[in-house]
Coordinates of C-alpha atoms in Angstrom, one line a residue:
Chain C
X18 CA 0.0 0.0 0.0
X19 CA 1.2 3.1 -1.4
X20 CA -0.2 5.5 0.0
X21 CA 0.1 9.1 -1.6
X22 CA 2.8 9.5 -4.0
X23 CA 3.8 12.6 -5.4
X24 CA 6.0 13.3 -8.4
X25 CA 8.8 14.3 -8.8
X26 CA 10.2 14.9 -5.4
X27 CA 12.7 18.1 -6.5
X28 CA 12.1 20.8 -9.6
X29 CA 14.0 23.9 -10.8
X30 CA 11.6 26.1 -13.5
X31 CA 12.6 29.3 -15.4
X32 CA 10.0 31.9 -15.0
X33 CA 7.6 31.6 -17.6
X34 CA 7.7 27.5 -17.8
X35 CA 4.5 25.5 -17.5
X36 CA 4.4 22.0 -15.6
X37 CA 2.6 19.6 -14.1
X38 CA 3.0 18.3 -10.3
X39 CA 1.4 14.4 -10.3
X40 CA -0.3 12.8 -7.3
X41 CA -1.9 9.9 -6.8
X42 CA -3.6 7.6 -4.3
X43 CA -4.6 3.8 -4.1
X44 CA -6.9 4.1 -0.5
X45 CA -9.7 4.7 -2.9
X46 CA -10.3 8.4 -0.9
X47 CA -12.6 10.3 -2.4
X48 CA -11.5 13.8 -1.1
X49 CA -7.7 15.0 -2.6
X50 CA -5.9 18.4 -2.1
X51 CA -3.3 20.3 -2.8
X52 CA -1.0 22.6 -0.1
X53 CA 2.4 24.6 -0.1
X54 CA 4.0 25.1 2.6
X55 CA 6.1 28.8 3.2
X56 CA 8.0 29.5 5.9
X57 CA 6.1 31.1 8.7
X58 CA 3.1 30.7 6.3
X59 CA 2.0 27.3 7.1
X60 CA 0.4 25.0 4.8
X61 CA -2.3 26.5 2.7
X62 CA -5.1 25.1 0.7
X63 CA -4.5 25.7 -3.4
X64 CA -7.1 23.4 -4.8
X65 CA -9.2 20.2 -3.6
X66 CA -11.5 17.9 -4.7
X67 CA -14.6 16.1 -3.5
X68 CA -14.6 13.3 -6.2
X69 CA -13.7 12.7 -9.9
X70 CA -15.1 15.8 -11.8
X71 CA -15.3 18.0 -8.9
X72 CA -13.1 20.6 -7.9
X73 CA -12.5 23.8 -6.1
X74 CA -10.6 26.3 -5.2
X75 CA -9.1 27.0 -2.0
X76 CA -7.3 30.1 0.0
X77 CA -4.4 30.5 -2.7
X78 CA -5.6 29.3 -6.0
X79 CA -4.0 32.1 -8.7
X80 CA -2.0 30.8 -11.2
X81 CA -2.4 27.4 -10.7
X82 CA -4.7 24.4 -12.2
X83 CA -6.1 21.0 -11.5
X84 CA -8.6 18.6 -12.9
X85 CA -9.8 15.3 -11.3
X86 CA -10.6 12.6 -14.3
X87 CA -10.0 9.1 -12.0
X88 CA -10.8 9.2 -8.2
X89 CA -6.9 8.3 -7.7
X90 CA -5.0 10.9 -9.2
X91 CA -5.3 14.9 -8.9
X92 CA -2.7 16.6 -11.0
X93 CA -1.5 19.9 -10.0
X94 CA -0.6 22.3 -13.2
X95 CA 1.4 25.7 -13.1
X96 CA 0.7 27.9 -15.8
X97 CA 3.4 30.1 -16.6
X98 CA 6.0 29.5 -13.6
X99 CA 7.1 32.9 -11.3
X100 CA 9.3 33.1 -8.3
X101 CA 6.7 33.7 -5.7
X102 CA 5.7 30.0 -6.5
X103 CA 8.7 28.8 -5.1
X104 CA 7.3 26.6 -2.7
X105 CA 7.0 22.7 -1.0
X106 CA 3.5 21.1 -2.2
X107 CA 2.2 18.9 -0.5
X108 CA -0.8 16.5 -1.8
X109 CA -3.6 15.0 0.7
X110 CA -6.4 12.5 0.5
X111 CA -8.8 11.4 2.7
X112 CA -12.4 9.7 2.3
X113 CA -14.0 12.3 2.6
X114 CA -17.7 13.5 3.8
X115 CA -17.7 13.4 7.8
X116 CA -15.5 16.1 8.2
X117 CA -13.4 14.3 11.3
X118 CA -11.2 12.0 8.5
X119 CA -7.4 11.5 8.5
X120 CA -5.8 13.1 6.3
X121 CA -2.6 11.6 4.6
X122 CA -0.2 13.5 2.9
X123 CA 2.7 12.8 0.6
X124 CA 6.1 13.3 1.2
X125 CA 6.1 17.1 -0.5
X126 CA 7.6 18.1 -4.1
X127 CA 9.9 21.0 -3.8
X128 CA 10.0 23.8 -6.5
X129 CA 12.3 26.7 -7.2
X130 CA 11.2 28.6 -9.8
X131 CA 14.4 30.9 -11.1
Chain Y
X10 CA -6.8 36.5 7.0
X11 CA -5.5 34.1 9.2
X12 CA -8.6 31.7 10.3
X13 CA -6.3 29.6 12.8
X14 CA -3.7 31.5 14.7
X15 CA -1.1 29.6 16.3
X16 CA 1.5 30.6 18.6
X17 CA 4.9 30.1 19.3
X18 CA 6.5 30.2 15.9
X19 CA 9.4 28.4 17.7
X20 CA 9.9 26.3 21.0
X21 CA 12.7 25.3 22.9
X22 CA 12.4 22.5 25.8
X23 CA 14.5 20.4 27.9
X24 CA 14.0 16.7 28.1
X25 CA 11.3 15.7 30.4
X26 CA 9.7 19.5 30.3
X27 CA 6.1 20.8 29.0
X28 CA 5.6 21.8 25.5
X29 CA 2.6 23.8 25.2
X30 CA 1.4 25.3 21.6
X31 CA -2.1 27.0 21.5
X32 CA -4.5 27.8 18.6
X33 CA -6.8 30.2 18.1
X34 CA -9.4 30.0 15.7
X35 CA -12.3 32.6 14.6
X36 CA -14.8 30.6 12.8
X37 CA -17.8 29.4 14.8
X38 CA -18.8 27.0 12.2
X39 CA -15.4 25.1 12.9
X40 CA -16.3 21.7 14.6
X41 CA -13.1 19.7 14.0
X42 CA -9.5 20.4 15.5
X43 CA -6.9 18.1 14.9
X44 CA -3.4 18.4 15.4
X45 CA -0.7 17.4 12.7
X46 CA 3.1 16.2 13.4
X47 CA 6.2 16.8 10.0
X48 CA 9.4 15.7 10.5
X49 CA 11.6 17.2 8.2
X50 CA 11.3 16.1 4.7
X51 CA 8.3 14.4 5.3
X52 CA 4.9 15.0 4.8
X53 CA 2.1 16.1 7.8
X54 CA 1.3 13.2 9.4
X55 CA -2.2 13.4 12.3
X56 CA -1.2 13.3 16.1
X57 CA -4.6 13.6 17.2
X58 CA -7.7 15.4 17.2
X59 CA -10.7 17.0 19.4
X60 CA -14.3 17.6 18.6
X61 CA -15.8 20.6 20.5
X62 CA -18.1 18.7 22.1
X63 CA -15.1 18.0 24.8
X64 CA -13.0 19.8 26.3
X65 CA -10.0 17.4 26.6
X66 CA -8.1 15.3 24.9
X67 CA -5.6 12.7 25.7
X68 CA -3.4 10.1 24.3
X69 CA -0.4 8.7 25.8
X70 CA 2.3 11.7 26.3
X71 CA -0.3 14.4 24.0
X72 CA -3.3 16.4 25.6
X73 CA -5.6 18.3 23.5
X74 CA -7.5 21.2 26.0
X75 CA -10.2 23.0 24.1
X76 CA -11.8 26.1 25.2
X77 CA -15.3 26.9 22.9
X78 CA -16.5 29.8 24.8
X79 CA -12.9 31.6 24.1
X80 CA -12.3 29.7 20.7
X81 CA -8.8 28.7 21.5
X82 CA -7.8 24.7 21.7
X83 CA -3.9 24.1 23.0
X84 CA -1.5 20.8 22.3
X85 CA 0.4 19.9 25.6
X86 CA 3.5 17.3 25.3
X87 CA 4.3 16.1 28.6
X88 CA 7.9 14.1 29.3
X89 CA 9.1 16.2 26.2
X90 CA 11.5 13.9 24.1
X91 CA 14.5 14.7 21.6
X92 CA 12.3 12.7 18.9
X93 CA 9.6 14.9 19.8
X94 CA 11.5 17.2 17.8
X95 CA 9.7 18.5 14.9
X96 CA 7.2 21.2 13.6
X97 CA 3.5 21.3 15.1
X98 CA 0.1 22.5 13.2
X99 CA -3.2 22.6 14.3
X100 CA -6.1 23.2 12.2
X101 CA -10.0 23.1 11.9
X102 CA -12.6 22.6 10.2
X103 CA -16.4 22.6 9.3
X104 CA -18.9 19.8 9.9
X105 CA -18.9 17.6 6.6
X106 CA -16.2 18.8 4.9
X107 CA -12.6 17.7 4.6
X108 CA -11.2 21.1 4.0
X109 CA -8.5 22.0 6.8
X110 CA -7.6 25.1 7.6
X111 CA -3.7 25.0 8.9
X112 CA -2.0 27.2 11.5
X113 CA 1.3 28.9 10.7
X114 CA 3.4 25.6 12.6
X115 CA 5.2 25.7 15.8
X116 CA 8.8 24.6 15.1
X117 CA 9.6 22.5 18.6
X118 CA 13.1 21.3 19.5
X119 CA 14.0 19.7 22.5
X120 CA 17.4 19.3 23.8
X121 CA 18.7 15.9 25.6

């Protein structure tokens, strides 16, 4: 068991590059998210997802994407890369609905954008 | 606008003291607090967590103490280890929902 698995685990962008930050899930959760985590920020919410097909945006949701096709994966997309998105994301699941589940994170991807 | 405020940024304890890191939160509608654990390089991982409808918590060496009427909920670490070492967030949220709002973290170290 798996868990959640984010990919990759390290990335260096140019300002201005698009990409895409993979995570996926085999616990069959229906609720996914997406975090970054800044120094004396905390972790805070970009994008989630209820279930395949549904998402929404959280506190920090400018300039980045997501879509939900499969109720295992929930890819996070930048845009057009800039520095202030220089950042460690974190992807959650959890099943979702009673508002008291576990969340489980993965182990973080971290991004510099130059 | 910070929904969870959390306090210290950073704490320093000897082996075998208290660590004590409080929340605050503004949201009424909030009805779940837990309390998540990162070592470094890894991802969040739950400690524990409180609904409001108690006002303590406890599990092993953790407490959870909540407060509703002055919407501030506190973790308390007692016999404070070296591996205890690591950064602390608590967070909330709303009945039915899976969305967590995060504290800033509490980076704790504590010295042998």
């Amino acid at each position: 068991n798996a868990g959640v698995t984010q990919t990759p685990k390290f990335q260096v962008l140019k300002t201005g590059q698009s990409m895409t930050l993979q995570c996926a899930q085999d616990m069959n959760h229906e609720y996914m998210s997406w975090y970054r985590q800044d120094p004396g920020m905390g972790l805070r919410l970009i994008h989630y997802s209820v279930g395949a097909g549904i998402t929404d945006q959280g506190e920090v949701p400018n300039g980045y994407n997501v879509s939900r096709s499969t109720t295992e994966d929930f890819p996070l997309r930048l845009l057009s890369a800039a520095p202030s998105q220089t950042s460690v994301y974190f992807c959650a699941s959890s099943y979702g609905g009673s508002g008291k589940n576990i969340q489980y994170f993965g182990a973080g991807t971290r991004l510099s954008v130059l | 606008q910070q929904q969870v405020k959390q306090s210290p940024q950073s704490l320093i304890v000897q082996k075998g003291g208290i660590s004590i890191i409080n929340c605050a939160y503004e949201n009424t509608a909030f009805d779940y607090f837990p309390w998540y654990q990162q070592f470094p390089g890894k991802g969040p991982a739950l400690l524990i967590a409180i609904r409001p409808d108690v006002s303590e918590k406890k599990e092993g060496r953790f407490t959870i103490s909540f407060n509703k009427s002055a919407k501030q909920f506190s973790l308390h670490i007692m016999d404070s280890q070296p591996g205890d070492s690591a950064t602390y967030f608590c967070a909330a949220s709303t009945l039915n929902t899976d969305k967590l709002i995060f504290g800033t973290g509490t980076r704790l170290q504590v010295f042998p």
